[in-house]
PDB file of C-alpha atoms in Angstrom:
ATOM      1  CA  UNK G   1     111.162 -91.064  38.339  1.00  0.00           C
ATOM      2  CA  UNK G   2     107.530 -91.439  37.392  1.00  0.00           C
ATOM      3  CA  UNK G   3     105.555 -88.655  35.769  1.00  0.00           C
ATOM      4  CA  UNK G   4     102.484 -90.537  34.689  1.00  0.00           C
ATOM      5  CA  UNK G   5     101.376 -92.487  31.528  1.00  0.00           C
ATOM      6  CA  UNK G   6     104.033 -95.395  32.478  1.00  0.00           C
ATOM      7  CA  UNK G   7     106.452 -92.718  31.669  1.00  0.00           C
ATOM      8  CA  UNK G   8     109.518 -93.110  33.381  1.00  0.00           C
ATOM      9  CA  UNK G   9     112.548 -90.778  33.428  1.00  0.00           C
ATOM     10  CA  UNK G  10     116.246 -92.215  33.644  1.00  0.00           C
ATOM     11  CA  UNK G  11     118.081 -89.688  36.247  1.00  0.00           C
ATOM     12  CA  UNK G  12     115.077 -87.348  36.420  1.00  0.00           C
ATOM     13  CA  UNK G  13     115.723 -85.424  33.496  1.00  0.00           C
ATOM     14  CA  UNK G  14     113.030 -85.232  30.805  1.00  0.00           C
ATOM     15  CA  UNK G  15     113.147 -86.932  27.775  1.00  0.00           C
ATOM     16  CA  UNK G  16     111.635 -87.524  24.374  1.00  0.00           C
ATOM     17  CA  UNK G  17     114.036 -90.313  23.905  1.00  0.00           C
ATOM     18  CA  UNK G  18     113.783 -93.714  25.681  1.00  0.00           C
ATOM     19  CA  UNK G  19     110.408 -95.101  24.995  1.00  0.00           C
ATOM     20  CA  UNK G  20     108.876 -92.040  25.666  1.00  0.00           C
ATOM     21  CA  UNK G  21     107.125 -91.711  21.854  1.00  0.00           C
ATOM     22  CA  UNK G  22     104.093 -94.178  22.790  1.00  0.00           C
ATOM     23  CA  UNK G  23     102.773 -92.655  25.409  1.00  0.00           C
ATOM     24  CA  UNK G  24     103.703 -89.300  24.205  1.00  0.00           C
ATOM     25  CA  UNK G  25      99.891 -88.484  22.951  1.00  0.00           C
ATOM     26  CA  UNK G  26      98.132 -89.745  26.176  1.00  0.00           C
ATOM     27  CA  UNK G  27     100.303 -87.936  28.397  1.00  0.00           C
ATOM     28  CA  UNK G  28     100.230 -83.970  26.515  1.00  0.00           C
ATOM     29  CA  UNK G  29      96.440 -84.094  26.458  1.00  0.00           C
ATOM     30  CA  UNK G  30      96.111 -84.599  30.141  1.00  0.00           C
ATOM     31  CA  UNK G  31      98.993 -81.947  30.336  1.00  0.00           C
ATOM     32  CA  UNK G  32      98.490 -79.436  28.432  1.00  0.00           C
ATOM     33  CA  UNK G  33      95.131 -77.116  28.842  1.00  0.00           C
ATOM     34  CA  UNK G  34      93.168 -77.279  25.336  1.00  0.00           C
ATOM     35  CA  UNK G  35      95.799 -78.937  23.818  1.00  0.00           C
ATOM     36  CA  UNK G  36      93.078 -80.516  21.277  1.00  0.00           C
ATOM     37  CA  UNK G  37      91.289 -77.354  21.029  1.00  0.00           C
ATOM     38  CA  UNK G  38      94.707 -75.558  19.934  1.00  0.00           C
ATOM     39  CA  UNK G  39      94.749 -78.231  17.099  1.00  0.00           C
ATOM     40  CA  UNK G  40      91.137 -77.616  15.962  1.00  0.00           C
ATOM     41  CA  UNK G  41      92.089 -73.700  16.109  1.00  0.00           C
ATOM     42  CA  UNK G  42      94.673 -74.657  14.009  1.00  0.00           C
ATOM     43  CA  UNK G  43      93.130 -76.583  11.072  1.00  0.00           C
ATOM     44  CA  UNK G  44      90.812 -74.121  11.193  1.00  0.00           C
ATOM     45  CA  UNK G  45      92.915 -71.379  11.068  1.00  0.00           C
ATOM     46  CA  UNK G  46      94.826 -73.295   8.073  1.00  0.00           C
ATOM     47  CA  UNK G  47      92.103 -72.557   5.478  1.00  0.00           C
ATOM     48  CA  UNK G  48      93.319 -69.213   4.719  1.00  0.00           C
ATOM     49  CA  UNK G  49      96.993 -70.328   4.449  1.00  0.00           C
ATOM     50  CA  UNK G  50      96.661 -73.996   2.154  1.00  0.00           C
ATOM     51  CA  UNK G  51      95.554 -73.485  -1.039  1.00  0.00           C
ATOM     52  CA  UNK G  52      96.307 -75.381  -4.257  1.00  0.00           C
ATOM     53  CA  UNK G  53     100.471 -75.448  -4.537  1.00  0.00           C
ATOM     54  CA  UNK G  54     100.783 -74.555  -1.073  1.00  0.00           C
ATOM     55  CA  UNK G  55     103.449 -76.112   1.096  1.00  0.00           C
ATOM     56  CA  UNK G  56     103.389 -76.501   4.955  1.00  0.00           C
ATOM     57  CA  UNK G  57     105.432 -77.242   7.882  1.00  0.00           C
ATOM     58  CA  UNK G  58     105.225 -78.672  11.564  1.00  0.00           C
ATOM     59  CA  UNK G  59     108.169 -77.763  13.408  1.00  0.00           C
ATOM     60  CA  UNK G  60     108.493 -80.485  16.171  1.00  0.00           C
ATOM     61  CA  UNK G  61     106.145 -83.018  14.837  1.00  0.00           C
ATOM     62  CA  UNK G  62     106.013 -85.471  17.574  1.00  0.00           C
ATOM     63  CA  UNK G  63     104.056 -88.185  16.618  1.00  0.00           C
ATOM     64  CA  UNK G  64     102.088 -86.507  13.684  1.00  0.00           C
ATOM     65  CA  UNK G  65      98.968 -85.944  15.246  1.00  0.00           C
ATOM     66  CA  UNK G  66      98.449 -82.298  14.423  1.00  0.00           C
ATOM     67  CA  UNK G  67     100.239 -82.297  10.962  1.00  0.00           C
ATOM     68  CA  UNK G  68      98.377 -85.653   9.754  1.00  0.00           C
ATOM     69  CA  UNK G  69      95.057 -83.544  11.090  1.00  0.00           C
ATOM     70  CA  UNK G  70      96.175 -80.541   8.960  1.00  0.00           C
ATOM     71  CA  UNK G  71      97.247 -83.383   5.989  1.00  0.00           C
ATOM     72  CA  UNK G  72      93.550 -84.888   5.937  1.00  0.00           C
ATOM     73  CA  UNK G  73      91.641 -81.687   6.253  1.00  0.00           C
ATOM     74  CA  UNK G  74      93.411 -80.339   2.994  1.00  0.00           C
ATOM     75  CA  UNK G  75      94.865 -83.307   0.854  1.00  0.00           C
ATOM     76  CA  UNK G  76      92.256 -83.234  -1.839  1.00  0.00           C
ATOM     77  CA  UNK G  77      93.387 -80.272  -2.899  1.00  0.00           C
ATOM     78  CA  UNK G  78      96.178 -79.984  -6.133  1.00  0.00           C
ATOM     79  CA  UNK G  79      99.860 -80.135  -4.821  1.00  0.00           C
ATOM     80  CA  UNK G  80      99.736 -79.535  -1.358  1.00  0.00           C
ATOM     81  CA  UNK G  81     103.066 -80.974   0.557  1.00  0.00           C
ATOM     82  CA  UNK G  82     103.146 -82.019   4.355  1.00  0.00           C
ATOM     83  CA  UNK G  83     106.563 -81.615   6.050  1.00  0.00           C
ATOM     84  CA  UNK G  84     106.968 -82.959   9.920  1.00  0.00           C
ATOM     85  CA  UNK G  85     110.569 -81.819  10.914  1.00  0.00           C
ATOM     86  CA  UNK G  86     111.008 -83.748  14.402  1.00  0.00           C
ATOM     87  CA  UNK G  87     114.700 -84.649  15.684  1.00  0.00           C
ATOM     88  CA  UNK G  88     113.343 -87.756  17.567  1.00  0.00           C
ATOM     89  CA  UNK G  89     113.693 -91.118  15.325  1.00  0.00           C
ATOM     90  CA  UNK G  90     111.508 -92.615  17.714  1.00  0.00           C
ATOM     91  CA  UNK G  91     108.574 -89.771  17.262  1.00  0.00           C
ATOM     92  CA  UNK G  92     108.573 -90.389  13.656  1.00  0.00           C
ATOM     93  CA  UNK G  93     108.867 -94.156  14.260  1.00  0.00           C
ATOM     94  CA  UNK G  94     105.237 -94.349  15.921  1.00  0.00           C
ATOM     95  CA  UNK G  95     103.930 -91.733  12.896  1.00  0.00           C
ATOM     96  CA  UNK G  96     104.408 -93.444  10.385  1.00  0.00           C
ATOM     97  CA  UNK G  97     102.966 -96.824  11.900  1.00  0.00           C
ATOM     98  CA  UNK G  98      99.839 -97.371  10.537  1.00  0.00           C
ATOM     99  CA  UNK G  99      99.940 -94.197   8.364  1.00  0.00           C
ATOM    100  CA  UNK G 100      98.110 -93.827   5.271  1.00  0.00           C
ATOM    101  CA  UNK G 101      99.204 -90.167   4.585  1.00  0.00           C
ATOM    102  CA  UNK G 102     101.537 -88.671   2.289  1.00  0.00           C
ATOM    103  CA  UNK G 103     103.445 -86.558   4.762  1.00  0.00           C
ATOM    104  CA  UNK G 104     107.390 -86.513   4.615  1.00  0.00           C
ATOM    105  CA  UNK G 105     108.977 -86.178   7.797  1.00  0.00           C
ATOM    106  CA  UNK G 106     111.975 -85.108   8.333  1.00  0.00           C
ATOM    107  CA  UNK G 107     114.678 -86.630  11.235  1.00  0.00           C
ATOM    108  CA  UNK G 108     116.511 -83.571  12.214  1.00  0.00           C
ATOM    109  CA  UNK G 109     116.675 -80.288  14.551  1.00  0.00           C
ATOM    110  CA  UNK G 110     115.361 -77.248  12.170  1.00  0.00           C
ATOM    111  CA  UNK G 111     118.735 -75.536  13.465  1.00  0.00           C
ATOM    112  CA  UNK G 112     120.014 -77.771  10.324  1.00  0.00           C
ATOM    113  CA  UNK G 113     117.231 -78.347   7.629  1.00  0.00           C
ATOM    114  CA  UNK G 114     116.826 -76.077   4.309  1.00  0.00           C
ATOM    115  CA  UNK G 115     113.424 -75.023   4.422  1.00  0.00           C
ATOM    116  CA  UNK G 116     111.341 -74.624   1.105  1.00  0.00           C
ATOM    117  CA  UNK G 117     109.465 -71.437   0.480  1.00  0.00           C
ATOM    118  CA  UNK G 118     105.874 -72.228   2.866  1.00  0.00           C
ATOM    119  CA  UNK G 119     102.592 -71.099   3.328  1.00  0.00           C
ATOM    120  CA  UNK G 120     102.174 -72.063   6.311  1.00  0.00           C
ATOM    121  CA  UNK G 121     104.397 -72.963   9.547  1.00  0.00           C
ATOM    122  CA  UNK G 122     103.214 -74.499  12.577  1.00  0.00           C
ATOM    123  CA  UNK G 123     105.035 -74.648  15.727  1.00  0.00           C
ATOM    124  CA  UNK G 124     102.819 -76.609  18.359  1.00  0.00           C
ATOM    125  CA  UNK G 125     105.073 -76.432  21.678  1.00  0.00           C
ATOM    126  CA  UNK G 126     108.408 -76.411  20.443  1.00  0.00           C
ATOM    127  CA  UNK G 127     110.262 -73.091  21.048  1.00  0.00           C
ATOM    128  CA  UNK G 128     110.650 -73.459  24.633  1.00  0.00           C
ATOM    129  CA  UNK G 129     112.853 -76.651  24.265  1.00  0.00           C
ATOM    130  CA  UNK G 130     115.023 -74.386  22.166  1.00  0.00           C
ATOM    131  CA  UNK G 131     118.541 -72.972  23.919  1.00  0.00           C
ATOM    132  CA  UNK G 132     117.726 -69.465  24.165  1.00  0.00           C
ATOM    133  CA  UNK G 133     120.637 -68.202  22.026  1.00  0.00           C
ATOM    134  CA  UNK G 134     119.206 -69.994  19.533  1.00  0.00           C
ATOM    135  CA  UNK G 135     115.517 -69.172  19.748  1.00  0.00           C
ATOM    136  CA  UNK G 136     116.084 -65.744  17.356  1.00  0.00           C
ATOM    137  CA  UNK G 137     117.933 -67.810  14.632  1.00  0.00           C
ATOM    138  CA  UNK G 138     115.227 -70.595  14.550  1.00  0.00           C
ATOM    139  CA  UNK G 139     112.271 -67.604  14.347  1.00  0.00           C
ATOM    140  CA  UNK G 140     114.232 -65.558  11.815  1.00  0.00           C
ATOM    141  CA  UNK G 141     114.791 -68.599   9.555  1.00  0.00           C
ATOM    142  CA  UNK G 142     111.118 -69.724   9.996  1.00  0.00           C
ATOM    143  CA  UNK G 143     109.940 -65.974   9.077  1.00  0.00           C
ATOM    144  CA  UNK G 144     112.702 -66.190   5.977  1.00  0.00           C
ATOM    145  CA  UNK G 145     110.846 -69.212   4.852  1.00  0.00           C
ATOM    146  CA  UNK G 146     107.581 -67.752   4.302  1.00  0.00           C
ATOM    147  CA  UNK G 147     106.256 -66.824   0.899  1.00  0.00           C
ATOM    148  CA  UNK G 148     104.672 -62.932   1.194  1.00  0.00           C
ATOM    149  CA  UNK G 149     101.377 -63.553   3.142  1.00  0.00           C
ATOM    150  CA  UNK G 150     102.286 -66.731   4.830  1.00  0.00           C
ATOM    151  CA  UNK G 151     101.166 -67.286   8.299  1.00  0.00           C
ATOM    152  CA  UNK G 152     102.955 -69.203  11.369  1.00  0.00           C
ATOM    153  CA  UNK G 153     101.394 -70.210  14.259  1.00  0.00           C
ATOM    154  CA  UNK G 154     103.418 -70.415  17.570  1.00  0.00           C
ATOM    155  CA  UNK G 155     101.790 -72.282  20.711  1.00  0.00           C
ATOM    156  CA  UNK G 156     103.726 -72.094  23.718  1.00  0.00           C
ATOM    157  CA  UNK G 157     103.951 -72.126  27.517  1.00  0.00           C
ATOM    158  CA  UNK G 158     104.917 -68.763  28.829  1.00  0.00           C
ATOM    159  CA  UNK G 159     106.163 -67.377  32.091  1.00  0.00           C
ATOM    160  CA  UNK G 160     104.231 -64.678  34.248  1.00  0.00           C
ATOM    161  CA  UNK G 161     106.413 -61.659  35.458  1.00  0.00           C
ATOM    162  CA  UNK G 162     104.375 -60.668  37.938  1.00  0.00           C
ATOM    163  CA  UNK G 163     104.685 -62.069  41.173  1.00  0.00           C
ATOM    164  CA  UNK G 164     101.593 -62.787  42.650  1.00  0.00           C
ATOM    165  CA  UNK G 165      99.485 -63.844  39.104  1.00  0.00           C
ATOM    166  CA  UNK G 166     102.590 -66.585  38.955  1.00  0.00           C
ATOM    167  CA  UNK G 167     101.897 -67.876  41.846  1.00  0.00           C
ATOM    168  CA  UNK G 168      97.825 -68.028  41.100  1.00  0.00           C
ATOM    169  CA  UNK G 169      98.388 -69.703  37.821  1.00  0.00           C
ATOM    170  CA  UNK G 170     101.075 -72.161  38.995  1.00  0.00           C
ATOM    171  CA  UNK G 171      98.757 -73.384  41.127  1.00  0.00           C
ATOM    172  CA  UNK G 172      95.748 -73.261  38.819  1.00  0.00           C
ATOM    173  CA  UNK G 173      97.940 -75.691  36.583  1.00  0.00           C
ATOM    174  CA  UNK G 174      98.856 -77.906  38.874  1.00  0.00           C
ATOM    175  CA  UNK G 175      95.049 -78.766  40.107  1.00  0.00           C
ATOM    176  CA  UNK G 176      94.557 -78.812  36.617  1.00  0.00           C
ATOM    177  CA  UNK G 177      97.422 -81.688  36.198  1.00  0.00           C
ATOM    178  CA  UNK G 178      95.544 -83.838  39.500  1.00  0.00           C
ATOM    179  CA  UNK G 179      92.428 -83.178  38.045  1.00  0.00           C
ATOM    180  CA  UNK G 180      93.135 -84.778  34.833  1.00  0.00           C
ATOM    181  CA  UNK G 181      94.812 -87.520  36.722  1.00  0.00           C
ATOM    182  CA  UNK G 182      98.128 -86.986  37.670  1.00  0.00           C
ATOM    183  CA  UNK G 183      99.297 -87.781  41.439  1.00  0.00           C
ATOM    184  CA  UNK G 184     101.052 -84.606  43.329  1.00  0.00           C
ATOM    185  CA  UNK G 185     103.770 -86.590  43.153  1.00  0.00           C
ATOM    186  CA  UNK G 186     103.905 -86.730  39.485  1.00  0.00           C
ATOM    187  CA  UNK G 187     103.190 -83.737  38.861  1.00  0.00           C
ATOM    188  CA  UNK G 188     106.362 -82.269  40.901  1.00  0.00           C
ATOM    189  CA  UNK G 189     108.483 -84.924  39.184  1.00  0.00           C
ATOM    190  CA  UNK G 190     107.558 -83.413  35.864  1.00  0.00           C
ATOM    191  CA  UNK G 191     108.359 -80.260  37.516  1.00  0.00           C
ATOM    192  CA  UNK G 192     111.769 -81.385  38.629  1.00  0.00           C
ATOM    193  CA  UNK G 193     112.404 -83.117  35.371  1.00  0.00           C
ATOM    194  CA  UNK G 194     111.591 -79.818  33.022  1.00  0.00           C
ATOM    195  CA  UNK G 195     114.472 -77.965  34.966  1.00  0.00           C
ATOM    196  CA  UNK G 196     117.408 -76.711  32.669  1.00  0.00           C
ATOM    197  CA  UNK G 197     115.463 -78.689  29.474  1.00  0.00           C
ATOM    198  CA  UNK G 198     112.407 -76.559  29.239  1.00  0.00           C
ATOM    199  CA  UNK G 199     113.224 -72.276  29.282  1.00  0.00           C
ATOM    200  CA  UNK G 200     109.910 -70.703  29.524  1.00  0.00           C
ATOM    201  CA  UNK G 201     109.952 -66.761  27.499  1.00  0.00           C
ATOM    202  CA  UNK G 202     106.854 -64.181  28.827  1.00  0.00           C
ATOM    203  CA  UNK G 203     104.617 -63.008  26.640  1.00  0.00           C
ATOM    204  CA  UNK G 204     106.592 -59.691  26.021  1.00  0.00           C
ATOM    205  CA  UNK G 205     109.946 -61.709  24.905  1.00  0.00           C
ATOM    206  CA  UNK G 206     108.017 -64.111  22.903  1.00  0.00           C
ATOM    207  CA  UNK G 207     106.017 -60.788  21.190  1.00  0.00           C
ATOM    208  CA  UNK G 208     109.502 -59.191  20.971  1.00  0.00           C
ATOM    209  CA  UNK G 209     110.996 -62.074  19.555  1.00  0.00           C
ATOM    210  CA  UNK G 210     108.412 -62.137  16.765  1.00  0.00           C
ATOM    211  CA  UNK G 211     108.684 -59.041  15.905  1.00  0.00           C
ATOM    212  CA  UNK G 212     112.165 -58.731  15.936  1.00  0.00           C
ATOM    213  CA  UNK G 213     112.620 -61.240  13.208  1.00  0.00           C
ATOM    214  CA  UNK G 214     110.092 -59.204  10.996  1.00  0.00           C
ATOM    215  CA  UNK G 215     106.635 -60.559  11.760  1.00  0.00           C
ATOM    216  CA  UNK G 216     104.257 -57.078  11.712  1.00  0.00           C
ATOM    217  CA  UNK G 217     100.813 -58.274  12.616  1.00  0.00           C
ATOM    218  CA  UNK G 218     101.127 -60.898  15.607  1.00  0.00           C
ATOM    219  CA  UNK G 219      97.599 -62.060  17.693  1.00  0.00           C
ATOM    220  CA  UNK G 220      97.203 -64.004  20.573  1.00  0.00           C
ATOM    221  CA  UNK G 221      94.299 -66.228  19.103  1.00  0.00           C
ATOM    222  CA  UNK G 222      94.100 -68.560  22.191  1.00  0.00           C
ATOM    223  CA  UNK G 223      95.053 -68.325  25.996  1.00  0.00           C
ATOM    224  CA  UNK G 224      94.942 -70.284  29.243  1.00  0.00           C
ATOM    225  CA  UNK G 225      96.962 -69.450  31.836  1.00  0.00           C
ATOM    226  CA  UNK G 226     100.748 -69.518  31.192  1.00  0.00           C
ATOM    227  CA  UNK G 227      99.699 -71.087  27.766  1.00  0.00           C
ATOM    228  CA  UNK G 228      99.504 -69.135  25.028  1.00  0.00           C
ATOM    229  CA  UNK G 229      98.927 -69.227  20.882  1.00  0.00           C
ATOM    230  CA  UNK G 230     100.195 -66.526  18.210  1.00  0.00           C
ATOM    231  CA  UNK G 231      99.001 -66.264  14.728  1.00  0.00           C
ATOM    232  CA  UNK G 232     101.625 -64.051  12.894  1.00  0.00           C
ATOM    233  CA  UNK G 233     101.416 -63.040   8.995  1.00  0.00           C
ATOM    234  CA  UNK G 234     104.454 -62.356   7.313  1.00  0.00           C
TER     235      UNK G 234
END
């Protein structure tokens, strides 16, 4: 199965496994609406969180683009550490080619790692490839992992409950996917190949979610149709 970027799928499920890492950056611009401007937000929104002795985390690193971004706009200052937690060897693989940073990236689900105490948390896409009875645990220990003040920032795709706007935006995105490239055929591939690997939340679960876990002041700072970005203080 073919979903574009020479990205092919063994039995049509998706993957971030099998060869998939190299192409991985191509094919998420051309998927994801302002997925470049989300990163931009994001160093930007850094500023207030990375100081001097200031630690910070990218949950689901990929292949390092955002947290090497958020590494060079802040590595002059004293004692600031970089952590990419990504569970795909083959992610961190094409990171650290070619990589003149300092960040330390770690091979492993964050169901499993021992987070320091962090200033700031970034979670660019990741949540919704989380099983749903875990989602809860993975927030709560994120929120328990922040210093006082601490900010995490939570971009993710998001399902409408109304009716008729899903149907609108569904559409919207997929002439957004053809317009960027994509055949119709690839695009319902990658549609096909998300089922049962890739549990959308709405906004109210996602905002319930956050809140549950202790998070009192949650924004929306950017939106585009299903996709959607939180800043949340701690």
């Amino acid at each position: 199965m073919d979903v574009g970027n020479n990205i092919k799928l063994v039995n049509g499920q998706w993957s971030f496994y099998n060869g998939v890492a190299k192409h991985f950056d191509d094919h998420v611009k051309l998927s994801i609406p302002l997925y470049e401007e989300g990163h931009e937000l994001i160093c930007y929104l850094s500023d207030f969180f990375l100081e001097y002795n200031s630690i910070c985390y990218e949950i689901g690193s990929s292949t390092g683009t955002l947290i090497k971004k958020l590494y060079r706009r802040h590595h002059d200052k004293n004692n600031i550490t970089f952590y990419g937690i990504e569970p795909v060897k083959e992610m961190i693989e094409v990171a650290q080619s070619n990589d003149d940073t300092e960040i330390e990236y770690i091979n492993d689900s964050i169901k499993n790692v021992n987070m320091l105490s962090a200033n700031l948390i970034v979670g660019y896409y990741f949540l919704q490839f989380i099983p749903i009875s875990k989602r809860k645990e993975v927030i709560q220990k994120i929120y328990d992992s922040l210093v006082p003040g601490g900010g995490f920032i939570l971009f993710e795709k998001e399902l409408p409950l109304d009716p008729k706007i899903y149907k609108l935006i569904t559409s919207s995105y997929m002439k957004f996917k053809i317009d960027h490239g994509f055949s119709p055929e690839e695009v319902l591939s990658k549609q096909f190949s998300l089922e049962g690997t890739m549990v959308t939340n709405t906004h109210s679960e996602n905002q319930c979610l956050l809140s549950s876990v202790g998070f009192s002041h949650i924004t929306t700072v950017m939106k585009y149709g299903e996709f959607n970005g939180y800043l949340c203080f701690k």
